[in-house]
Amino acid sequence: MAKVADLYYQLDPWKIAEKGFDKNRSEVSEAIFALGNEYMGVRGYFEEGFSGATLLGSYFNGIYENSPEENRVQYKGIVKRSHFMVNAVDWLKTEIIIDGQRLDLNRVAVRDYYRELDLRSGILTRSFQITTGTDKEVFFKFERFLDMEQAQWGYQKISVCTKAENVELELTLGADFNSEHVSQGQNFWREIKKDTVGETTGILGETLTTKQKVFSGFYLKNNQSLSSEVVTRDKFIGRKFNVKLSRDNCFEVEKHVNNIVSKTPIATEKLWQKGIRDSQRQQQISYEQTKINQKVYWKKVWEKYDITINGDELNQQGIRFCIFQLQQTYHGQNKTNNIGAKGLTGESYGGLAFWDTETCCLPFYLLNNLDAAKNLLEFRYETLSQARLRATELDCKGACYPIATLNGHEASDLWQHASLQFQPSTGVAYGIFHYMNLSDDTEFLYGHGIEMLIEICRFLASRGDFSPTGEFGFFGVMGPDEFQMMVNHNGYTNYMAKKTFEYTLQTLSEIARVKPERKIELISELQLTQEEQELWKLCADKTLMLIREDGVIEQHDGFFKLPHLDIQEIPIEDFPLYHHWSYDRIYRNDMIKQPDVLMFQFLYNQDFSFESKKVNYEFYEPKTIHESSLSPSIHSILAAELGKNEAAYEFFGFATRMDLDNYNRNTREGLHTTSIAAAWMNIVYGFGGVRTDGPILQLNPTIPENWHDYEFKFTYKNALIAVKVSQKFVSLTKITGPDITISLYDKAVTLNDEVYEIKRNY
Amino acid sequence: MAKVADLYYQLDPWKIAEKGFDKNRSEVSEAIFALGNEYMGVRGYFEEGFSGATLLGSYFNGIYENSPEENRVQYKGIVKRSHFMVNAVDWLKTEIIIDGQRLDLNRVAVRDYYRELDLRSGILTRSFQITTGTDKEVFFKFERFLDMEQAQWGYQKISVCTKAENVELELTLGADFNSEHVSQGQNFWREIKKDTVGETTGILGETLTTKQKVFSGFYLKNNQSLSSEVVTRDKFIGRKFNVKLSRDNCFEVEKHVNNIVSKTPIATEKLWQKGIRDSQRQQQISYEQTKINQKVYWKKVWEKYDITINGDELNQQGIRFCIFQLQQTYHGQNKTNNIGAKGLTGESYGGLAFWDTETCCLPFYLLNNLDAAKNLLEFRYETLSQARLRATELDCKGACYPIATLNGHEASDLWQHASLQFQPSTGVAYGIFHYMNLSDDTEFLYGHGIEMLIEICRFLASRGDFSPTGEFGFFGVMGPDEFQMMVNHNGYTNYMAKKTFEYTLQTLSEIARVKPERKIELISELQLTQEEQELWKLCADKTLMLIREDGVIEQHDGFFKLPHLDIQEIPIEDFPLYHHWSYDRIYRNDMIKQPDVLMFQFLYNQDFSFESKKVNYEFYEPKTIHESSLSPSIHSILAAELGKNEAAYEFFGFATRMDLDNYNRNTREGLHTTSIAAAWMNIVYGFGGVRTDGPILQLNPTIPENWHDYEFKFTYKNALIAVKVSQKFVSLTKITGPDITISLYDKAVTLNDEVYEIKRNY
């Protein structure tokens, strides 16, 4: 089962670089070199086209299509039509014809190929040299980046130079709505309008069924003051330069692109006008100035979020890549955005956001960018009405959050997931609780937070049930361990629900105490009744947790009686099991896909004794095959806590490099964005021993043997703290902000302007 | 939950008759008046066309198409493409234009309408009178029947008479491959050839993807020696008469139709020649003679199979309708035929055969037509290689029989049924066991029978598993109660498997003893090993049956801990639950769809004590909602055995009239053929108290209070026996055959040429 690294990119603390071009890795590199700014994302494809393997993907957060086919299984409560993030306008579209021949790196020998993504600026460059069919040497350089603040703006620069004479270059730059959504095998766009207005060349497309619109306008500036002619085809508009290049002569063109999306219906002309105006505004700012702005932006990010690791160059590069990608994917720009399983880097998983958002991604933002964390929760509030609708589809009350979504509606048409898994709902409740541990945002909690909590409790109480002997729990569910289906009293589901009831009731008491007028409002606006609160209390009090004498919590009723499967005996070629095993075979033994009992022991970490965590870890870990890429990090975090340092390091592996080294051999489909978040957690919560599931932040740092030292930063109660851990010492530095108290090795420490240093505990 | 009868047809012991035409019942009547002869079936649609609701269905046993769409859920072991019985040639196709106006009973006022199906001849007639647009009175009479022995032949006769002058009649009779398969919304036929050869007008069609061919040829004979012209359209050939009718004048035309199917590939010309030859042969036999032959055929059937009920006219008519339909649907003509859930009377359930064949239909044939019973088992032998393939798709050994099929391949693309339900496989084993109780056919048992048994055992042993404490059973299954999914140790599955292992091992010992050379052959041909036989013994010995102290067998591990649902509180408008409840909601309480524990207590009836059956009946019956139409009959049979006479009669209800009175309001989709078989069992096994699950046939007759007496017949060990039961007496008469011993009220009785009569026991 061992996964093997595929080291390919240059080792560098601040860069991802590819020296020399390997055609077989073209799609993996498209994912690795993907750029994003939350608003949009574009894979690192060759803008000039590539006849080899390529997934030419350009995405906008929240721009989606409905799946063309209806689900054939049409029982009530089963999603009829799924949706997915749709491949959108190729705004980097370029055609290069050099001495009559189309540039295609699949068909021409390339020299001095070099591609680099600079994590300090977000700028992606690529340069190489070719010899044309007419035996002339030509040098190319491409550059692209996205504006991290003016998020609708993207930039591209192309330079073509030669040392030969009379090189004929035809260069067309445009915007193209013809890209196919590869996994669906079709294009989902209709062209609405295209035109040139002043310096702006624009095109406006609309999705076929969701009727979302995207405007893409661009402005070109070249170093030879050459004029270009407009080229149009169906769903495409471009501008073509005819250039004659000679010895030591370069043609250089900058493309300033302005992409404006409208997720909700808008009149074509209104969007067109807005697009043109915004493009004109963009033309006021120089390309070079914008590049500088990006460096400034990323400098601030690294000042707050950077992690340094001395003694492990691979993980040093890896963790920076992770932080860079998390920031690219999401930073709280807009509360209608969320974090897809693959970010904005591929089509896989339909670009959908899962429960990982609250459980695995939220911590990164809670400790680095509290506004972004809040916006992730606001996304759930924005989509509360969809969750209410989903609950009624399931014959339940309240609100049921979707397993997978872009627009708030359930997108999973596999009923065994969409109708049996409730970790998204309890995850939202957990997210609110977690956010409140790190903020004092009672305005949110008493406002949107409590509304969501009430509706989630209503859902849980109506979906759960009482056994004939009076225990409350959930029947016919699937917990995070997706290898056990239609089980009763799944420990995760029961425990998370119990905690949700308790936190909601506690919050309601608090509101009654400190803001009684809000309680009255809730009673009238949400028809909150005393009876339902009593029911939630009863549910919480009667929730069944099956705990064996030795402290092992039974994953569900009957788990201990399942046939045992020795997972070490599964041949490596059987993985992934979903592809190689008969579907039902996965579900009838004690094999575990990903942590379930251990997951809630991680989330509500401080609820459980060291002994309880130890006995459960030792029971469940050997049964777990980690078929989710999040699984090893959760195990590593718990192993570190339990003093199992070897296991902690082994499970950590090179979590930070899962994609860089293509461990799962599917990075070409897109980056494992939520695993990237888990890798960050693996360092901060695992080795760093941070815990945020209580009223005070806990720190219990350990350090892998082969690391000299490492340092991570976080923001807690407005203070920016740096934690440096070496083999012998732990030092805490408050960089900015007020004095703050945290717990270090179970001892309260108040950080002020002095560095606090102690010996490492163990 | 009470279902209400919709009495519509005339009450008559031997006929189903409709007086006056109700447009709203057109489709129900199409099912009720469907004709079949196992080879083909045709709904009772109006051959002249009908612009109201109609399902113009004409079917051939085993002629099917693959579903146009692939299953979107494509995990391993999940069926990618389903198949279904396809709507085929409309060989009754007629067009009638009278004084320029098309005859359409939806658009013209009709008088003296009368339709009748005579159960003693299988002849369907229809007559009525209309007034034309030109104000002339015209009388129509239609007649049709299928040849029960020359099964490819069907007949139709049309008479048109008038008392007016100069009525112009255009009458076209033809064969039409244009019918749409309504549930799929398309036609699945390609025309290959059409032509006239001598007196025969023929057309040959082929299914689109399965490439099965059907030849339909016809010959017309009219009473006025008029000639007709050939009319052709795409996929249609017909002959048109232009007739002038005058006062007291009739035009009468007979159509002799010859339909030849080829289930396996055949050259077009070969089939065409065969079709033409066979049509010529058909022309040698007169229409009237063939009609007489049918009466003779049915007379013999009734002599052997009839059930008479004195004192209950409704059930008298009902049970005859049932027997008639069973004989029409299947009588063992061909071992590549089986019994679809709707026979040959509609598209519903894809025309597929389910596990009901062995458990519910087989008994009718076992007691009436042993050759037919054997052919049903031979169907499973014919499709053994498909069942082997299915087992490998499920990562198992041996052979797994399909939940639903026409061609032996699994047709159900719902994995929760196709991958979790094994009653088809244990049902085949049970069928073999059951057949052997009624025959001495060791040639079958030691030949095809043991091969199937071995392969079924292999499947069961590889799909089952051992719990950590050593009990054998099935994990992740769905028993006959389809409201409990992915359960462990389902009592039905475990028990049926245990019995299968035991019967197979017993049969293998017997073979080793009486025919050792066959055992050696099995070892070499099937690689039968000692190890696997030991494993089967271990599986049988260690099979876990969960029995509570009070004798209640737990339906599966954990059933007793499920939330209780009071089924009496479900509002009537919630039924059927599959349509009104969220899919997952059905699966998480103690509600039962159809008997599960009670089912295996019925099948292996003599394995269980009276007390065991009583306590289980009393526990499970109140939880059962009978969402399968078979369920009430099984309950009625057990209730009769347990002396619960009131319940027995209540559950019997008018089982024999489920379709005649459209109890489920879906008869229009086709007859409930397997429920019809259950209704027959309800009388013979229920009130008659017949048991055939042991070495000697048992009889324990009861009688409903309001019946004066009833009589049923069966053939047992070559003797035809009549059992007459009145309120006071039971009399047994051996009509033909050797002396035979049976058990009556647990006392052995040898029947010879004297009538044996005793007082009824209770």
CSV table of C-alpha atoms in Angstrom, one decimal, chain A residues 67 69-78 80 82 184 393-396 413-417 419-420 422 462-468 475-476 485-486 488-489 556-558 560-564 578-585 587-589, chain B residues 67 69-78 80 82 184 393-396 413-417 419-420 422 462-468 475-476 485-486 488-489 556-558 560-564 578-585 587-589:
chain,number,residue,atom,x,y,z
A,67,SER,CA,-25.7,17.7,-15.3
A,69,GLU,CA,-28.7,13.7,-17.7
A,70,GLU,CA,-31.3,13.1,-15.0
A,71,ASN,CA,-30.6,10.4,-12.4
A,72,ARG,CA,-32.4,7.3,-13.5
A,73,VAL,CA,-33.0,6.3,-9.8
A,74,GLN,CA,-35.9,8.6,-9.0
A,75,TYR,CA,-37.2,7.8,-5.6
A,76,LYS,CA,-38.2,10.7,-3.4
A,77,GLY,CA,-35.3,12.5,-1.8
A,78,ILE,CA,-32.8,11.3,-4.4
A,80,LYS,CA,-32.6,14.3,-9.8
A,82,SER,CA,-26.5,17.1,-10.2
A,184,GLN,CA,-19.0,15.6,-19.5
A,393,GLU,CA,-37.1,16.4,0.5
A,394,LEU,CA,-35.8,14.0,3.1
A,395,ASP,CA,-39.2,14.2,5.0
A,396,CYS,CA,-37.4,16.0,7.8
A,413,ASP,CA,-27.1,12.1,-6.8
A,414,LEU,CA,-25.8,9.0,-5.0
A,415,TRP,CA,-28.4,8.6,-2.4
A,416,GLN,CA,-26.2,6.4,-0.2
A,417,HIS,CA,-24.2,9.5,0.4
A,419,SER,CA,-29.4,10.8,2.1
A,420,LEU,CA,-27.3,9.0,4.7
A,422,PHE,CA,-25.0,14.1,7.9
A,462,SER,CA,-36.4,14.7,13.1
A,463,ARG,CA,-33.9,12.4,11.3
A,464,GLY,CA,-32.8,10.7,14.5
A,465,ASP,CA,-35.0,8.3,16.4
A,466,PHE,CA,-35.4,6.5,19.7
A,467,SER,CA,-34.9,2.8,20.1
A,468,PRO,CA,-37.5,0.7,21.8
A,475,PHE,CA,-30.6,4.7,12.1
A,476,GLY,CA,-29.7,4.0,8.5
A,485,MET,CA,-23.4,2.0,5.0
A,486,MET,CA,-26.9,2.0,6.5
A,488,ASN,CA,-27.3,2.4,13.3
A,489,HIS,CA,-25.8,4.5,16.1
A,556,HIS,CA,-21.6,1.6,15.1
A,557,ASP,CA,-23.9,-0.9,16.6
A,558,GLY,CA,-22.6,-4.3,15.4
A,560,PHE,CA,-17.4,-5.5,16.7
A,561,LYS,CA,-19.3,-8.4,15.2
A,562,LEU,CA,-18.2,-7.8,11.6
A,563,PRO,CA,-15.9,-10.2,9.9
A,564,HIS,CA,-12.3,-9.2,10.3
A,578,TYR,CA,-13.8,1.4,-5.5
A,579,HIS,CA,-12.3,0.6,-8.9
A,580,HIS,CA,-11.3,-3.0,-8.3
A,581,TRP,CA,-13.7,-4.5,-5.8
A,582,SER,CA,-17.3,-5.3,-6.4
A,583,TYR,CA,-19.2,-2.4,-4.8
A,584,ASP,CA,-20.9,-4.3,-2.1
A,585,ARG,CA,-17.8,-6.1,-1.1
A,587,TYR,CA,-19.1,-2.7,3.0
A,588,ARG,CA,-19.1,-6.0,4.9
A,589,ASN,CA,-16.1,-6.3,7.1
B,67,SER,CA,-31.9,-0.4,-22.2
B,69,GLU,CA,-29.0,4.3,-21.4
B,70,GLU,CA,-26.1,3.0,-19.4
B,71,ASN,CA,-26.3,3.1,-15.6
B,72,ARG,CA,-24.5,6.3,-14.4
B,73,VAL,CA,-23.5,4.5,-11.2
B,74,GLN,CA,-20.6,2.5,-12.6
B,75,TYR,CA,-18.9,0.8,-9.7
B,76,LYS,CA,-17.7,-2.8,-10.2
B,77,GLY,CA,-20.5,-5.4,-10.0
B,78,ILE,CA,-23.2,-2.8,-10.8
B,80,LYS,CA,-24.2,-1.3,-16.7
B,82,SER,CA,-30.4,-3.4,-18.2
B,184,GLN,CA,-39.0,3.7,-22.9
B,393,GLU,CA,-18.7,-9.7,-11.2
B,394,LEU,CA,-19.5,-9.8,-7.5
B,395,ASP,CA,-15.9,-11.1,-6.7
B,396,CYS,CA,-17.4,-14.4,-5.7
B,413,ASP,CA,-29.2,-2.0,-12.3
B,414,LEU,CA,-30.2,-1.1,-8.8
B,415,TRP,CA,-27.2,-2.4,-6.9
B,416,GLN,CA,-29.1,-2.5,-3.6
B,417,HIS,CA,-31.2,-5.3,-5.0
B,419,SER,CA,-25.8,-7.1,-5.3
B,420,LEU,CA,-27.5,-7.7,-1.9
B,422,PHE,CA,-29.6,-13.7,-2.9
B,462,SER,CA,-17.8,-17.1,-0.9
B,463,ARG,CA,-20.3,-14.3,-0.3
B,464,GLY,CA,-21.0,-15.3,3.3
B,465,ASP,CA,-18.5,-14.8,6.0
B,466,PHE,CA,-17.6,-15.7,9.5
B,467,SER,CA,-17.9,-13.3,12.4
B,468,PRO,CA,-15.0,-12.9,14.8
B,475,PHE,CA,-23.2,-9.5,5.9
B,476,GLY,CA,-24.5,-6.5,4.0
B,485,MET,CA,-31.0,-2.9,3.6
B,486,MET,CA,-27.3,-3.8,4.2
B,488,ASN,CA,-26.2,-8.7,8.7
B,489,HIS,CA,-27.5,-12.2,9.5
B,556,HIS,CA,-31.5,-9.6,11.2
B,557,ASP,CA,-29.0,-8.8,13.8
B,558,GLY,CA,-30.3,-5.6,15.4
B,560,PHE,CA,-35.2,-5.8,17.8
B,561,LYS,CA,-33.4,-2.6,18.5
B,562,LEU,CA,-35.0,-0.6,15.6
B,563,PRO,CA,-37.3,2.2,16.3
B,564,HIS,CA,-40.9,1.1,16.3
B,578,TYR,CA,-41.7,4.2,-2.5
B,579,HIS,CA,-43.6,7.1,-4.2
B,580,HIS,CA,-44.3,9.2,-1.2
B,581,TRP,CA,-41.6,8.7,1.4
B,582,SER,CA,-38.0,9.8,1.1
B,583,TYR,CA,-36.2,6.7,0.0
B,584,ASP,CA,-34.0,6.3,3.1
B,585,ARG,CA,-37.0,6.8,5.4
B,587,TYR,CA,-35.3,1.6,5.9
B,588,ARG,CA,-34.9,2.8,9.4
B,589,ASN,CA,-37.6,1.3,11.6
